[in-house]
Amino acid sequence: MRIKIRAFAGFREILGKEMIVEIGSGSKVADLINHLCEIKPELRGALFSDAGELRDYFMIMLNRRRLDLPEDLNADLSDNDEVAIFPPVAGG
Amino acid sequence: MRIKIRAFAGFREILGKEMIVEIGSGSKVADLINHLCEIKPELRGALFSDAGELRDYFMIMLNRRRLDLPEDLNADLSDNDEVAIFPPVAGG
Amino acid sequence: MISDGEIDLVEILGSSIKPDAGAVVAFVGVVRADPGVMGLEVEAYEEAALEELRRIKEEAIARFGVSSVDVVHRTGRLSLGEVIVVVVCGSSHRREAFQACEYVIDELKRRVPIWKKEQTEEGERWVRGDAC
Amino acid sequence: MISDGEIDLVEILGSSIKPDAGAVVAFVGVVRADPGVMGLEVEAYEEAALEELRRIKEEAIARFGVSSVDVVHRTGRLSLGEVIVVVVCGSSHRREAFQACEYVIDELKRRVPIWKKEQTEEGERWVRGDAC
């Protein structure tokens, strides 16, 4: 299935602004993240500590709804979902 | 001595916007008020209750400094003083 | 400032929008269409009002550390929907700009010798001030 | 609204200055000349930002009873002293207009997916957000 990835701020500099990735049907958010870390190895250091734990300095939105991490790493993905990755907001 | 009288809002409608009155040297604020009530009898009802007590719905400024009433009725006036009479402010 | 001409919002806001003030808060008072009211006439004891506005401005700067405070109040005849007063506070931080702006309009309404007369369908009436 | 063109203060303020809103409070955020900073680049997740702004606006109207809330946020390259965000709240009473305006800018900074990158003498750096 096809997932649209959007990335902002520092994550855009790693992943690019927007891309479509193909992953196996039945994939979860965690599978997508692993896939992205394989395509863009630089992403791993941005998302995980050296000990392999999820950092808390980023957010993920699935179809523009914010995920609660790490619980929602188990959320199911569907074809044509939009997943956005970005750091804490700093507008205004 | 000559005192400049300025009046605003409802008091302007009684006294006029601006006038010069002549009162005897050594006069106090209370003397000026009595004088004004003689020239403009309508003023008496605006400043005093039927029982002759000072109402609290007006202010007097002497040379742009607000007087504390009734104490400052005893304040001395000087030649060329400016006395302003007006109701509580309602700007903005 | 007291003005009997229309208030130029761009001019008064523009003078506060500067690289040293990250936050600008403006209060704009508008002649409100209260039931029966058709317009307003505003009268000021101009010399005393300007002195009091200057004092309030100095207080706001001292209390809240804002970098600028500008006030313009209209006098004369105003129609419904016209701007009667503008307060603009510039500050490096927004909290202080909000506090200063609210302080200035509150104190203006409490202390500055200005009066409003409403034109209504039944005639004219002075708006009663609160404090004496 | 998210806009990559200069914000028209007159237009956004003017649309709130109406006879039914006696009080209009505006917050104007300006690119501040912090030490070493030469300019800013602003990036937004536009669709999500617009949804979140709409929610914040609805919250402000429900909480404070204001009659209008308008927000415009700039994106793209901004110079020192340029307007980056404007929030305008119209209300029949001023207290609520101040509260709503402060609420909207606070929540915008906390929740709306927008990021700033500072151009400094030593290169570029992303401004760190507070909350996650």
Coordinates of C-alpha atoms in Angstrom, one line a residue:
Chain A
M1 CA 0.0 0.0 0.0
R2 CA 1.0 3.6 -0.6
I3 CA 1.6 6.0 2.2
K4 CA 2.2 9.7 1.7
I5 CA 5.0 11.0 4.0
R6 CA 5.3 14.7 4.8
A7 CA 8.1 16.1 6.9
F8 CA 8.7 19.5 8.3
A9 CA 11.5 21.6 9.8
G10 CA 14.6 19.5 10.7
F11 CA 12.8 16.3 9.5
R12 CA 12.1 17.8 6.1
E13 CA 15.9 18.4 5.8
I14 CA 16.3 14.6 6.4
L15 CA 13.3 13.2 4.5
G16 CA 12.5 15.8 2.0
K17 CA 9.2 17.7 1.9
E18 CA 7.0 15.0 0.6
M19 CA 7.3 11.4 -0.7
I20 CA 5.2 8.3 -1.4
V21 CA 6.4 5.0 0.1
E22 CA 5.2 1.5 -0.6
I23 CA 4.9 -0.8 2.3
G24 CA 3.3 -4.2 2.8
S25 CA -0.4 -4.3 3.6
G26 CA -1.1 -4.8 7.3
S27 CA 1.8 -2.5 8.2
K28 CA 1.7 -0.4 11.4
V29 CA 3.2 3.0 12.2
A30 CA 6.2 1.2 13.7
D31 CA 6.8 -0.7 10.5
L32 CA 6.7 2.5 8.5
I33 CA 9.2 4.2 10.7
N34 CA 11.6 1.3 10.4
H35 CA 11.1 1.4 6.6
L36 CA 11.9 5.2 6.6
C37 CA 15.0 4.6 8.8
E38 CA 16.2 2.2 6.2
I39 CA 15.7 4.5 3.3
K40 CA 17.1 7.5 5.2
P41 CA 19.6 6.2 7.8
E42 CA 20.0 9.8 9.2
L43 CA 16.4 9.6 10.5
R44 CA 17.3 6.8 13.0
G45 CA 19.5 9.2 15.1
A46 CA 16.7 11.8 15.0
L47 CA 14.0 9.4 16.3
F48 CA 15.9 7.0 18.6
S49 CA 18.6 7.5 21.3
D50 CA 21.8 5.5 21.1
A51 CA 20.1 2.9 23.4
G52 CA 17.4 2.5 20.9
E53 CA 14.7 4.3 22.8
L54 CA 12.2 6.7 21.1
R55 CA 13.2 10.3 21.7
D56 CA 10.4 12.7 22.7
Y57 CA 11.4 15.6 20.5
F58 CA 9.2 14.8 17.6
M59 CA 5.6 14.3 16.7
I60 CA 3.8 12.1 14.2
M61 CA 0.4 12.9 12.7
L62 CA -1.7 10.3 10.9
N63 CA -4.2 11.9 8.5
R64 CA -3.7 15.1 10.5
R65 CA -4.5 13.6 13.8
R66 CA -1.7 13.6 16.3
L67 CA -0.5 10.2 17.5
D68 CA 0.2 9.4 21.2
L69 CA 3.7 7.8 21.2
P70 CA 4.8 5.2 21.9
E71 CA 1.4 3.6 22.3
D72 CA 0.2 4.5 18.7
L73 CA 3.3 2.9 17.1
N74 CA 0.8 0.0 17.0
A75 CA -1.7 1.9 14.9
D76 CA -2.7 0.3 11.7
L77 CA -2.0 2.1 8.4
S78 CA -4.3 2.0 5.3
D79 CA -3.7 2.7 1.7
N80 CA -3.3 6.4 0.9
D81 CA -2.8 7.4 4.5
E82 CA -0.8 10.6 5.1
V83 CA 1.8 10.5 7.8
A84 CA 3.6 13.7 8.9
I85 CA 6.7 13.9 11.0
F86 CA 7.9 17.1 12.7
P87 CA 9.5 18.6 15.8
P88 CA 7.6 20.5 18.4
V89 CA 5.9 23.5 16.9
A90 CA 7.4 27.0 17.2
G91 CA 5.1 29.4 15.3
G92 CA 3.9 32.8 16.2
Chain B
M1 CA -9.2 88.7 40.7
R2 CA -10.1 86.9 37.5
I3 CA -10.8 83.2 37.4
K4 CA -11.2 81.2 34.2
I5 CA -14.1 78.7 34.5
R6 CA -14.3 75.7 32.2
A7 CA -17.2 73.3 32.2
F8 CA -17.8 70.0 30.5
A9 CA -20.6 67.6 29.5
G10 CA -23.8 68.4 31.5
F11 CA -22.0 71.3 33.3
R12 CA -21.1 72.9 30.0
E13 CA -24.7 72.9 29.1
I14 CA -25.4 74.9 32.3
L15 CA -22.4 77.1 32.5
G16 CA -21.2 77.4 28.9
K17 CA -17.8 76.1 27.7
E18 CA -15.6 78.8 29.1
M19 CA -16.0 82.1 30.9
I20 CA -14.0 84.5 33.0
V21 CA -15.5 85.6 36.4
E22 CA -14.3 88.4 38.7
I23 CA -14.4 87.6 42.4
G24 CA -12.9 89.4 45.4
S25 CA -9.3 88.7 46.3
G26 CA -8.9 86.1 49.1
S27 CA -11.9 84.1 47.7
K28 CA -11.9 80.4 48.2
V29 CA -13.3 77.6 46.0
A30 CA -16.5 77.7 48.1
D31 CA -16.9 81.4 47.4
L32 CA -16.5 80.8 43.6
I33 CA -19.1 78.1 43.7
N34 CA -21.6 80.3 45.4
H35 CA -20.9 83.1 42.9
L36 CA -21.5 80.7 40.0
C37 CA -24.7 79.5 41.5
E38 CA -25.9 83.1 41.7
I39 CA -25.0 83.7 38.0
K40 CA -26.4 80.4 36.8
P41 CA -29.1 79.3 39.3
E42 CA -29.5 76.0 37.5
L43 CA -26.1 75.0 38.8
R44 CA -27.2 74.9 42.4
G45 CA -29.5 71.9 41.8
A46 CA -26.6 70.1 40.0
L47 CA -24.1 70.6 42.8
F48 CA -26.3 70.5 46.0
S49 CA -29.1 68.2 47.2
D50 CA -32.4 69.8 48.3
A51 CA -31.0 69.6 51.8
G52 CA -28.1 71.8 50.7
E53 CA -25.5 69.0 50.8
L54 CA -22.8 68.7 48.2
R55 CA -23.6 65.9 45.7
D56 CA -20.9 63.5 44.8
Y57 CA -21.6 63.3 41.1
F58 CA -19.2 66.0 39.9
M59 CA -15.5 66.9 40.1
I60 CA -13.6 70.2 40.3
M61 CA -10.1 70.7 39.0
L62 CA -8.0 73.7 40.0
N63 CA -5.3 74.4 37.5
R64 CA -5.8 70.8 36.2
R65 CA -5.3 69.2 39.6
R66 CA -8.3 67.4 41.0
L67 CA -9.7 68.8 44.3
D68 CA -10.8 66.5 47.2
L69 CA -14.3 67.6 48.1
P70 CA -15.6 68.8 50.4
E71 CA -12.3 69.5 52.2
D72 CA -10.8 71.5 49.3
L73 CA -13.8 73.9 49.2
N74 CA -11.4 75.8 51.5
A75 CA -8.6 76.0 49.0
D76 CA -7.5 79.5 48.2
L77 CA -7.9 80.9 44.7
S78 CA -5.4 83.2 42.9
D79 CA -5.6 85.6 40.0
N80 CA -5.7 83.7 36.7
D81 CA -6.5 80.3 38.2
E82 CA -8.4 77.9 36.0
V83 CA -11.3 76.0 37.6
A84 CA -13.0 73.2 35.7
I85 CA -16.3 71.5 36.7
F86 CA -17.4 68.2 35.2
P87 CA -19.2 64.9 35.9
P88 CA -17.4 61.6 36.3
V89 CA -15.5 60.8 33.2
A90 CA -16.8 58.4 30.6
G91 CA -14.3 58.2 27.8
G92 CA -13.0 55.2 25.8
Chain C
M1 CA -3.3 62.3 21.4
I2 CA -6.7 63.8 21.1
S3 CA -8.0 64.2 17.6
D4 CA -11.2 65.4 16.0
G5 CA -10.3 63.7 12.7
E6 CA -10.6 60.0 11.8
I7 CA -7.9 57.8 13.5
D8 CA -5.3 56.4 11.1
L9 CA -4.9 52.8 12.4
V10 CA -2.0 52.1 9.9
E11 CA -0.1 55.1 11.1
I12 CA -0.5 54.4 14.8
L13 CA 0.1 50.7 14.5
G14 CA 3.0 51.1 12.0
S15 CA 5.0 53.3 14.4
S16 CA 5.0 50.4 16.9
I17 CA 5.9 47.6 14.4
K18 CA 9.7 47.8 14.7
P19 CA 12.4 45.1 15.0
D20 CA 12.9 45.9 18.7
A21 CA 9.3 45.1 19.6
G22 CA 8.4 41.5 19.0
A23 CA 4.9 41.9 20.3
V24 CA 2.4 44.6 19.6
V25 CA -1.0 44.6 21.2
A26 CA -3.7 47.1 20.1
F27 CA -7.0 47.9 21.6
V28 CA -9.5 49.5 19.3
G29 CA -12.7 50.9 20.8
V30 CA -15.6 51.2 18.3
V31 CA -18.9 53.1 18.6
R32 CA -21.2 50.2 19.3
A33 CA -24.8 49.9 18.0
D34 CA -26.5 49.7 21.4
P35 CA -30.3 49.6 21.2
G36 CA -31.7 52.9 20.1
V37 CA -28.3 54.6 19.8
M38 CA -27.6 56.3 16.5
G39 CA -24.3 58.0 17.2
L40 CA -22.1 59.7 19.7
E41 CA -20.6 63.0 20.5
V42 CA -17.3 63.0 22.4
E43 CA -16.1 65.9 24.5
A44 CA -12.7 66.3 26.2
Y45 CA -11.0 68.6 28.6
E46 CA -8.1 68.4 26.2
E47 CA -5.2 69.9 28.2
A48 CA -6.1 67.8 31.3
A49 CA -6.7 64.7 29.2
L50 CA -3.3 64.9 27.6
E51 CA -1.6 65.3 30.9
E52 CA -3.5 62.3 32.4
L53 CA -2.7 60.2 29.3
R54 CA 1.0 61.0 29.6
R55 CA 0.9 59.9 33.3
I56 CA -0.9 56.7 32.4
K57 CA 1.6 56.0 29.6
E58 CA 4.5 56.5 32.0
E59 CA 2.9 54.2 34.6
A60 CA 2.4 51.5 32.0
I61 CA 6.1 51.7 30.9
A62 CA 7.3 51.6 34.4
R63 CA 5.0 48.8 35.6
F64 CA 5.2 46.4 32.6
G65 CA 8.5 47.3 31.0
V66 CA 6.9 47.9 27.5
S67 CA 8.9 49.8 25.0
S68 CA 6.1 52.0 23.6
V69 CA 2.6 53.1 24.4
D70 CA 0.5 55.2 22.0
V71 CA -3.0 56.4 22.5
V72 CA -5.3 58.4 20.3
H73 CA -8.8 59.4 21.4
R74 CA -11.4 60.9 19.1
T75 CA -13.6 63.9 19.9
G76 CA -16.5 65.3 18.0
R77 CA -19.4 63.5 16.3
L78 CA -18.9 59.8 15.6
S79 CA -21.1 57.4 13.7
L80 CA -21.9 53.8 14.7
G81 CA -18.9 51.6 13.8
E82 CA -16.3 54.4 13.9
V83 CA -13.1 54.1 16.0
I84 CA -13.3 56.2 19.2
V85 CA -10.0 55.2 20.8
V86 CA -6.9 53.2 20.0
V87 CA -4.2 52.1 22.4
V88 CA -1.1 50.4 21.0
C89 CA 1.6 48.8 23.2
G90 CA 4.9 47.5 21.9
S91 CA 7.1 45.1 23.9
S92 CA 9.7 42.5 23.5
H93 CA 7.3 40.0 25.0
R94 CA 3.6 39.5 24.5
R95 CA 2.5 39.0 28.1
E96 CA 3.6 42.5 29.1
A97 CA 2.1 44.0 25.9
F98 CA -1.3 42.6 26.7
Q99 CA -1.1 43.7 30.4
A100 CA 0.0 47.2 29.5
C101 CA -2.6 47.6 26.8
E102 CA -5.4 46.5 29.2
Y103 CA -4.1 48.7 32.0
V104 CA -4.0 51.8 29.7
I105 CA -7.6 51.4 28.4
D106 CA -8.9 50.7 32.0
E107 CA -7.1 53.7 33.4
L108 CA -8.2 55.9 30.5
K109 CA -11.8 55.1 31.1
R110 CA -11.4 55.7 34.9
R111 CA -9.3 58.8 34.9
V112 CA -9.1 60.8 31.6
P113 CA -11.5 63.7 31.4
I114 CA -13.5 62.7 28.4
W115 CA -17.3 62.4 28.1
K116 CA -19.7 60.8 25.6
K117 CA -23.2 61.9 24.7
E118 CA -25.4 59.4 22.9
Q119 CA -27.7 60.4 20.1
T120 CA -30.8 58.2 20.5
E121 CA -34.1 58.0 18.9
E122 CA -35.6 59.8 22.0
G123 CA -33.0 62.5 22.0
E124 CA -29.6 63.0 23.5
R125 CA -28.2 61.7 26.8
W126 CA -24.8 61.9 28.6
V127 CA -23.2 58.5 29.3
R128 CA -22.9 58.2 33.0
G129 CA -19.3 57.7 34.2
D130 CA -18.7 55.1 36.9
A131 CA -16.3 56.6 39.4
C132 CA -16.0 60.0 41.0
Chain D
M1 CA -5.2 32.0 7.3
I2 CA -1.7 31.1 6.2
S3 CA -0.1 33.5 3.7
D4 CA 3.2 33.8 2.0
G5 CA 2.6 37.4 1.1
E6 CA 2.8 40.5 3.3
I7 CA -0.1 40.7 5.9
D8 CA -2.5 43.6 5.3
L9 CA -3.2 44.9 8.7
V10 CA -5.8 47.3 7.5
E11 CA -7.8 44.6 5.8
I12 CA -7.8 42.2 8.8
L13 CA -8.5 44.9 11.4
G14 CA -11.0 46.6 9.2
S15 CA -13.1 43.5 8.9
S16 CA -13.5 43.4 12.7
I17 CA -14.3 47.1 13.2
K18 CA -18.1 46.9 13.0
P19 CA -21.0 48.5 14.9
D20 CA -21.7 45.2 16.7
A21 CA -18.2 44.9 18.2
G22 CA -17.5 47.7 20.6
A23 CA -14.0 46.3 21.4
V24 CA -11.4 44.9 19.1
V25 CA -8.1 43.6 20.4
A26 CA -5.3 42.8 18.1
F27 CA -2.0 41.0 18.6
V28 CA 0.7 41.6 16.1
G29 CA 3.8 39.4 16.2
V30 CA 6.9 41.0 14.7
V31 CA 10.3 39.5 13.7
R32 CA 12.4 40.7 16.5
A33 CA 16.1 41.7 16.2
D34 CA 17.5 39.2 18.7
P35 CA 21.3 39.2 19.0
G36 CA 22.8 37.8 15.8
V37 CA 19.5 37.2 14.1
M38 CA 19.2 38.6 10.6
G39 CA 15.9 37.1 9.4
L40 CA 13.5 34.2 9.6
E41 CA 12.1 31.5 7.5
V42 CA 8.7 30.2 8.4
E43 CA 7.4 26.8 7.4
A44 CA 3.9 25.4 8.0
Y45 CA 2.1 22.1 7.7
E46 CA -0.6 24.1 6.0
E47 CA -3.6 21.8 6.0
A48 CA -3.1 20.7 9.6
A49 CA -2.3 24.3 10.7
L50 CA -5.6 25.6 9.2
E51 CA -7.6 22.8 10.9
E52 CA -5.9 23.6 14.3
L53 CA -6.5 27.3 13.8
R54 CA -10.1 26.7 13.1
R55 CA -10.4 24.6 16.3
I56 CA -8.7 27.3 18.4
K57 CA -11.0 30.0 16.9
E58 CA -14.0 27.9 17.9
E59 CA -12.7 27.4 21.4
A60 CA -12.1 31.1 21.8
I61 CA -15.6 32.0 20.6
A62 CA -17.2 29.3 22.9
R63 CA -15.1 30.2 26.0
F64 CA -15.1 34.0 25.8
G65 CA -18.2 34.8 23.8
V66 CA -16.4 37.0 21.4
S67 CA -18.1 37.7 18.1
S68 CA -15.1 37.3 15.8
V69 CA -11.6 35.8 15.7
D70 CA -9.3 36.3 12.7
V71 CA -5.8 34.9 12.4
V72 CA -3.2 35.3 9.7
H73 CA 0.2 33.7 9.9
R74 CA 3.0 34.4 7.5
T75 CA 5.2 31.7 5.9
G76 CA 8.4 32.1 3.8
R77 CA 11.3 34.4 4.3
L78 CA 10.8 37.4 6.6
S79 CA 13.0 40.3 7.5
L80 CA 13.5 41.9 10.9
G81 CA 10.6 44.1 11.8
E82 CA 8.1 42.2 9.5
V83 CA 4.8 41.0 10.8
I84 CA 4.7 37.3 11.3
V85 CA 1.3 36.8 12.8
V86 CA -1.8 38.8 13.5
V87 CA -4.7 37.8 15.8
V88 CA -7.8 40.0 15.9
C89 CA -10.7 39.4 18.3
G90 CA -13.9 41.5 18.2
S91 CA -16.3 41.5 21.1
S92 CA -19.0 43.7 22.6
H93 CA -16.9 44.1 25.7
R94 CA -13.2 44.6 26.0
R95 CA -12.3 42.1 28.8
E96 CA -13.4 39.2 26.7
A97 CA -11.6 40.5 23.6
F98 CA -8.3 40.7 25.6
Q99 CA -8.8 37.2 27.0
A100 CA -9.7 35.7 23.7
C101 CA -6.8 37.3 21.8
E102 CA -4.3 36.1 24.4
Y103 CA -5.8 32.6 24.4
V104 CA -5.6 32.4 20.6
I105 CA -1.9 33.4 20.4
D106 CA -0.9 31.2 23.3
E107 CA -2.6 28.2 21.8
L108 CA -1.3 29.0 18.3
K109 CA 2.2 28.9 19.7
R110 CA 1.6 25.7 21.5
R111 CA -0.5 23.7 19.0
V112 CA -0.3 25.0 15.4
P113 CA 2.2 23.1 13.2
I114 CA 4.4 26.0 12.2
W115 CA 8.2 26.3 12.5
K116 CA 10.8 29.1 12.4
K117 CA 14.3 28.9 11.2
E118 CA 16.6 31.8 12.2
Q119 CA 19.2 33.2 9.8
T120 CA 22.1 34.2 12.0
E121 CA 25.6 35.4 11.4
E122 CA 26.8 31.9 12.1
G123 CA 24.4 30.2 9.8
E124 CA 20.8 28.9 10.2
R125 CA 19.1 27.2 13.1
W126 CA 15.6 25.9 13.8
V127 CA 13.9 27.6 16.7
R128 CA 13.2 25.0 19.4
G129 CA 9.5 24.5 20.3
D130 CA 8.6 24.2 23.9
A131 CA 6.1 21.4 24.1
C132 CA 5.8 18.0 22.6

